[in-house]
CSV table of C-alpha atoms in Angstrom, one decimal:
chain,number,residue,atom,x,y,z
A,811,MET,CA,33.3,76.8,147.1
A,812,SER,CA,33.2,76.3,143.4
A,813,GLY,CA,35.3,78.2,141.0
A,814,ARG,CA,32.3,80.1,139.7
A,815,ARG,CA,31.3,81.2,143.2
A,816,VAL,CA,34.8,82.3,144.0
A,817,ALA,CA,34.9,84.4,140.9
A,818,MET,CA,31.6,86.0,141.7
A,819,PHE,CA,32.7,86.6,145.3
A,820,LEU,CA,35.9,88.3,144.2
A,821,SER,CA,34.1,90.4,141.6
A,822,THR,CA,31.7,91.5,144.4
A,823,LEU,CA,34.6,92.5,146.6
A,824,ILE,CA,36.3,94.4,143.7
A,825,VAL,CA,33.2,96.3,142.8
A,826,GLY,CA,32.4,97.0,146.4
A,827,GLY,CA,36.0,98.2,147.0
A,828,VAL,CA,35.8,100.6,144.0
A,829,LEU,CA,32.5,102.0,145.2
A,830,VAL,CA,33.9,102.5,148.7
A,831,VAL,CA,37.0,104.2,147.3
A,832,GLY,CA,34.7,106.4,145.1
A,833,VAL,CA,32.6,107.4,148.1
A,834,ALA,CA,35.7,108.1,150.0
A,835,PHE,CA,37.0,110.3,147.1
A,836,SER,CA,33.8,112.2,147.0
A,837,GLN,CA,33.4,112.7,150.7
A,838,ALA,CA,37.0,113.1,151.9
A,839,GLY,CA,37.7,116.8,151.8
A,840,SER,CA,34.9,117.4,149.2
A,841,SER,CA,35.0,121.1,150.2
A,842,THR,CA,38.8,121.2,150.3
A,843,ILE,CA,41.0,121.8,147.3
A,844,LEU,CA,43.4,119.0,146.5
A,845,SER,CA,47.0,119.5,147.5
A,846,GLY,CA,49.0,120.5,144.5
A,847,VAL,CA,46.3,122.6,142.8
A,848,HIS,CA,47.3,126.1,141.8
A,849,VAL,CA,45.4,128.9,140.0
A,850,GLY,CA,48.1,130.5,137.9
A,851,SER,CA,50.9,131.1,140.3
A,852,VAL,CA,48.7,131.0,143.4
A,853,ASP,CA,48.9,127.8,145.5
A,854,ILE,CA,45.4,127.0,146.9
A,855,GLY,CA,46.1,123.3,147.5
A,856,GLY,CA,44.7,122.0,150.8
A,857,LEU,CA,42.6,125.0,151.4
A,858,ALA,CA,38.9,125.0,152.1
A,859,PHE,CA,36.8,126.6,149.3
A,860,PRO,CA,36.1,129.9,151.0
A,861,THR,CA,39.7,130.3,152.1
A,862,ALA,CA,41.0,129.5,148.6
A,863,GLN,CA,38.6,132.0,147.1
A,864,ARG,CA,39.7,134.7,149.5
A,865,ALA,CA,43.3,134.0,148.5
A,866,LEU,CA,42.5,134.6,144.9
A,867,GLU,CA,40.5,137.7,145.7
A,868,GLU,CA,43.4,139.2,147.7
A,869,GLN,CA,45.8,138.4,144.9
A,870,TRP,CA,43.6,140.1,142.4
A,871,LYS,CA,43.1,143.1,144.6
A,872,ALA,CA,46.8,143.5,145.1
A,873,MET,CA,47.3,143.3,141.3
A,874,ARG,CA,44.6,145.9,140.7
A,875,VAL,CA,46.2,148.2,143.2
A,876,ASN,CA,49.9,147.7,142.1
A,877,GLY,CA,49.4,147.0,138.4
A,878,ILE,CA,52.0,145.3,136.2
A,879,ARG,CA,55.5,146.5,137.0
A,880,LEU,CA,57.9,146.9,134.1
A,881,GLN,CA,61.6,147.5,134.2
A,882,ILE,CA,62.8,149.3,131.1
A,883,GLY,CA,66.5,149.9,131.2
A,884,GLU,CA,67.1,151.8,134.4
A,885,SER,CA,63.5,153.2,134.7
A,886,TYR,CA,60.3,151.6,135.8
A,887,GLU,CA,56.7,151.8,134.5
A,888,THR,CA,53.4,150.5,135.8
A,889,VAL,CA,50.5,149.4,133.6
A,890,SER,CA,47.2,149.4,135.5
A,891,LEU,CA,44.8,146.5,135.1
A,892,GLY,CA,42.0,149.0,134.5
A,893,SER,CA,43.9,150.4,131.5
A,894,MET,CA,43.8,146.9,129.9
A,895,GLY,CA,40.2,146.2,130.7
A,896,ALA,CA,41.1,143.2,132.8
A,897,THR,CA,38.4,141.4,134.7
A,898,PHE,CA,38.6,138.1,136.7
A,899,ASP,CA,35.8,135.5,137.1
A,900,ILE,CA,37.0,134.3,140.5
A,901,ARG,CA,34.0,132.2,141.3
A,902,GLY,CA,34.0,130.4,138.0
A,903,THR,CA,37.7,129.7,138.4
A,904,MET,CA,37.3,128.4,141.9
A,905,GLU,CA,34.5,126.0,140.9
A,906,ARG,CA,36.8,124.4,138.2
A,907,ALA,CA,39.7,124.1,140.6
A,908,ALA,CA,37.5,122.7,143.4
A,909,ALA,CA,36.0,120.1,141.2
A,910,TYR,CA,39.4,118.6,140.3
A,911,GLY,CA,39.6,115.1,141.9
A,912,HIS,CA,36.1,115.3,143.3
A,913,THR,CA,33.9,115.0,140.3
A,914,GLY,CA,33.7,112.7,137.2
A,915,PRO,CA,34.1,109.0,136.9
A,916,ILE,CA,35.8,107.1,139.7
A,917,ILE,CA,38.9,106.1,137.7
A,918,GLN,CA,39.3,109.7,136.5
A,919,ARG,CA,39.1,111.0,140.0
A,920,ALA,CA,41.7,108.5,141.1
A,921,LYS,CA,44.0,109.7,138.3
A,922,ASP,CA,43.4,113.4,139.2
A,923,ARG,CA,44.2,112.8,142.8
A,924,TRP,CA,47.4,111.0,141.9
A,925,ASN,CA,48.5,113.8,139.6
A,926,ALA,CA,47.8,116.4,142.3
A,927,ARG,CA,49.9,114.3,144.7
A,928,VAL,CA,53.0,113.9,142.5
A,929,ASP,CA,52.9,117.2,140.6
A,930,ILE,CA,51.5,120.7,140.4
A,931,VAL,CA,48.1,121.0,138.7
A,932,GLU,CA,47.7,124.5,137.4
A,933,PHE,CA,44.4,126.0,136.4
A,934,ALA,CA,44.3,129.1,134.3
A,935,PRO,CA,42.3,131.9,135.9
A,936,ALA,CA,39.3,133.0,133.9
A,937,ILE,CA,40.6,136.5,133.1
A,938,HIS,CA,39.2,138.6,130.3
A,939,LEU,CA,41.4,141.2,128.6
A,940,ASP,CA,40.6,143.9,126.1
A,941,PRO,CA,43.2,143.4,123.3
A,942,SER,CA,42.8,146.9,121.9
A,943,ALA,CA,43.3,148.3,125.5
A,944,ILE,CA,46.5,146.3,125.9
A,945,SER,CA,47.7,147.5,122.5
A,946,SER,CA,47.0,151.1,123.5
A,947,ALA,CA,48.8,150.8,126.8
A,948,VAL,CA,51.8,149.2,125.2
A,949,SER,CA,51.9,151.8,122.4
A,950,ALA,CA,52.1,154.6,125.0
A,951,LEU,CA,55.0,152.8,126.6
A,952,THR,CA,56.9,152.4,123.4
A,953,LYS,CA,56.5,156.0,122.5
A,954,ARG,CA,58.1,157.1,125.8
A,955,HIS,CA,61.0,154.7,125.5
A,956,ASP,CA,61.8,154.0,121.8
A,957,VAL,CA,64.8,155.8,120.4
A,958,SER,CA,64.1,156.3,116.7
A,959,ARG,CA,66.6,155.1,114.1
A,960,LYS,CA,68.3,157.8,112.0
A,961,ASP,CA,69.1,156.7,108.5
A,962,VAL,CA,70.7,158.5,105.7
A,963,ARG,CA,67.9,160.7,104.4
A,964,PHE,CA,66.7,163.6,102.3
A,965,VAL,CA,66.0,166.9,103.9
A,966,VAL,CA,65.0,170.4,102.7
A,967,ALA,CA,67.1,173.2,104.0
A,968,ASP,CA,66.6,176.8,102.9
A,969,GLY,CA,64.4,175.5,100.1
A,970,LYS,CA,67.1,173.2,98.7
A,971,LEU,CA,67.3,169.5,98.7
A,972,ASP,CA,70.1,167.9,100.7
A,973,VAL,CA,71.2,164.7,102.3
A,974,ARG,CA,71.9,164.0,106.0
A,975,THR,CA,74.3,161.2,106.8
A,976,ASP,CA,74.4,161.5,110.6
A,977,VAL,CA,73.1,157.9,111.0
A,978,GLN,CA,72.3,156.3,114.3
A,979,ALA,CA,70.9,152.9,115.2
A,980,GLY,CA,67.6,153.0,117.1
A,981,LYS,CA,66.5,151.2,120.3
A,982,VAL,CA,62.9,149.9,120.3
A,983,ILE,CA,60.5,147.8,122.3
A,984,ASN,CA,58.7,145.0,120.4
A,985,PRO,CA,55.1,145.8,121.1
A,986,ALA,CA,53.6,142.4,120.1
A,987,LYS,CA,56.2,140.6,122.3
A,988,LEU,CA,55.6,142.9,125.3
A,989,SER,CA,51.8,142.6,124.9
A,990,GLY,CA,52.2,138.8,125.0
A,991,ILE,CA,54.4,138.8,128.1
A,992,ILE,CA,51.9,141.1,130.0
A,993,GLN,CA,49.0,138.9,129.0
A,994,SER,CA,50.9,135.8,130.1
A,995,ARG,CA,51.7,137.4,133.5
A,996,LEU,CA,48.1,138.4,134.0
A,997,GLU,CA,46.9,134.9,133.1
A,998,ARG,CA,49.2,133.4,135.8
A,999,LEU,CA,48.4,136.1,138.4
A,1000,ASP,CA,52.1,136.7,138.5
A,1001,THR,CA,53.2,139.9,140.3
A,1002,THR,CA,56.9,139.7,139.6
A,1003,ASN,CA,58.5,142.6,137.7
A,1004,ILE,CA,58.8,142.2,133.9
A,1005,VAL,CA,62.2,143.1,132.5
A,1006,VAL,CA,61.5,144.5,129.1
A,1007,ASP,CA,63.9,143.7,126.3
A,1008,ILE,CA,65.1,146.8,124.3
A,1009,GLU,CA,66.0,145.6,120.8
A,1010,ALA,CA,68.4,147.3,118.4
A,1011,ASP,CA,67.0,148.8,115.3
A,1012,PRO,CA,70.0,148.9,113.0
A,1013,VAL,CA,70.7,151.5,110.3
A,1014,GLN,CA,69.2,150.3,107.0
A,1015,ALA,CA,71.1,152.3,104.3
A,1016,ASP,CA,74.8,152.9,103.7
A,1017,PRO,CA,75.5,156.7,104.2
A,1018,SER,CA,78.0,156.5,101.3
A,1019,THR,CA,75.1,156.0,98.9
A,1020,GLY,CA,73.7,159.5,99.8
A,1021,THR,CA,75.7,161.4,97.2
A,1022,GLN,CA,74.4,159.4,94.2
A,1023,ALA,CA,70.9,159.4,95.6
A,1024,LEU,CA,71.0,163.2,96.0
A,1025,LEU,CA,72.0,163.6,92.3
A,1026,HIS,CA,69.1,161.4,91.3
A,1027,ALA,CA,66.6,163.4,93.5
A,1028,GLN,CA,67.9,166.8,92.2
A,1029,ALA,CA,67.3,165.6,88.6
A,1030,MET,CA,63.7,164.7,89.6
A,1031,VAL,CA,62.9,168.2,90.7
A,1032,ALA,CA,65.1,170.2,88.3
A,1033,ALA,CA,62.2,171.3,86.1
A,1034,PRO,CA,58.6,172.3,86.9
A,1035,ILE,CA,55.7,170.0,86.2
A,1036,LEU,CA,53.0,171.7,84.1
A,1037,LEU,CA,49.4,170.7,84.4
A,1038,SER,CA,46.6,172.0,82.1
A,1039,TYR,CA,42.8,171.8,82.2
A,1040,GLY,CA,41.1,173.6,79.4
A,1041,LYS,CA,42.4,177.1,79.4
A,1042,GLU,CA,43.7,176.7,82.9
A,1043,GLN,CA,47.4,176.0,83.5
A,1044,PHE,CA,49.0,175.0,86.7
A,1045,SER,CA,52.7,174.6,87.7
A,1046,LEU,CA,54.4,172.6,90.4
A,1047,THR,CA,57.7,174.5,90.7
A,1048,PRO,CA,61.0,172.9,91.8
A,1049,ALA,CA,60.6,174.6,95.1
A,1050,GLN,CA,57.3,172.8,95.6
A,1051,LEU,CA,58.6,169.5,94.1
A,1052,VAL,CA,61.5,169.2,96.6
A,1053,LEU,CA,58.8,168.9,99.3
A,1054,LEU,CA,57.5,165.8,97.6
A,1055,ILE,CA,60.8,163.9,97.8
A,1056,ALA,CA,60.7,161.0,100.2
A,1057,SER,CA,63.5,158.7,101.5
A,1058,THR,CA,63.3,155.1,100.6
A,1059,ARG,CA,65.7,152.2,100.4
A,1060,GLN,CA,66.6,149.4,98.0
A,1061,ASP,CA,68.8,146.9,99.7
A,1062,ASN,CA,71.3,149.1,101.5
A,1063,ARG,CA,71.0,152.1,99.2
A,1064,LEU,CA,69.2,155.4,99.7
A,1065,VAL,CA,66.9,156.1,96.8
A,1066,PRO,CA,64.5,159.0,96.2
A,1067,ASP,CA,60.7,158.4,96.0
A,1068,VAL,CA,57.6,160.6,95.9
A,1069,ASP,CA,55.5,161.3,98.9
A,1070,ARG,CA,52.2,160.2,97.4
A,1071,GLU,CA,50.0,161.5,100.2
A,1072,ARG,CA,51.4,165.0,99.9
A,1073,LEU,CA,51.2,164.8,96.1
A,1074,ALA,CA,47.6,163.8,96.4
A,1075,GLU,CA,46.9,166.8,98.5
A,1076,ASP,CA,48.4,169.1,95.9
A,1077,VAL,CA,46.4,167.5,93.1
A,1078,ALA,CA,43.2,167.8,95.3
A,1079,ASN,CA,43.9,171.5,95.7
A,1080,ILE,CA,44.1,171.9,92.0
A,1081,ALA,CA,40.9,170.0,91.5
A,1082,LEU,CA,39.1,172.1,94.0
A,1083,PHE,CA,40.3,175.2,92.3
A,1084,ILE,CA,39.1,174.0,88.9
A,1085,ASN,CA,35.7,173.0,90.3
A,1086,SER,CA,35.2,176.3,92.2
A,1087,ASP,CA,33.4,179.3,90.8
A,1088,PHE,CA,35.9,181.4,92.6
A,1089,ARG,CA,39.1,182.1,90.9
A,1090,ALA,CA,41.9,183.2,93.2
A,1091,THR,CA,44.6,185.3,91.8
A,1092,ALA,CA,47.2,182.7,92.8
A,1093,LEU,CA,46.9,179.0,93.4
A,1094,LYS,CA,48.5,177.9,96.7
A,1095,VAL,CA,49.7,174.3,96.6
């Protein structure tokens, strides 16, 4: 046999062998999920399509019944899937998982089958979540468990401005971090408890700066503020001004500021009074 004929014969054998392997790949267990295939944390490898689909349906049903379990300190909370608008396209997920190693070019199928043999091949379940619903659910949790920080601050007692120095560090849950963990668990169909980190919220201002800050704030409200419009005159008295003092910080120092929202309300009341045909005997601001 000539060299050319030998080459052609070998080529025919190789092509034929590849085709046979390809047919074997497409036929052998074509309705069976390859071993090693997972959907999230659920192992469906080696299962027939209907059996694998039932496994995902049962997992999702259990998650809908039990919700996402959170351990926060010594207490436990449950977030329901319904409260997060969670839905799961099980059929679509199954079709992607079932196609692995059974569709596509022959060489790719061979690679896929090898990957599934030597390692876990994990498919992400097609879960849809409502970000605003997750945010609302997590916000409700943080309100129940956060311990607010107490900084050195201004207070009004008996109509007089004062400073409180009974500072205390807070304990808070990071809502963005917790939302991400919950979403990750859902996207892996993971039912294990989530241990929530409670982070320290340290005191921001040095209590010893309170005395100087109080002197500054008292100077700001020592005299009334007079406003005039035409023949009309209005006064914001010291007793009213102390209610406008807000606590802010520069570096680690307490400094007085103005509560601009409350001031805007007072100014709006004056403007309404000026624009009204009715003249009250006293202006309430």
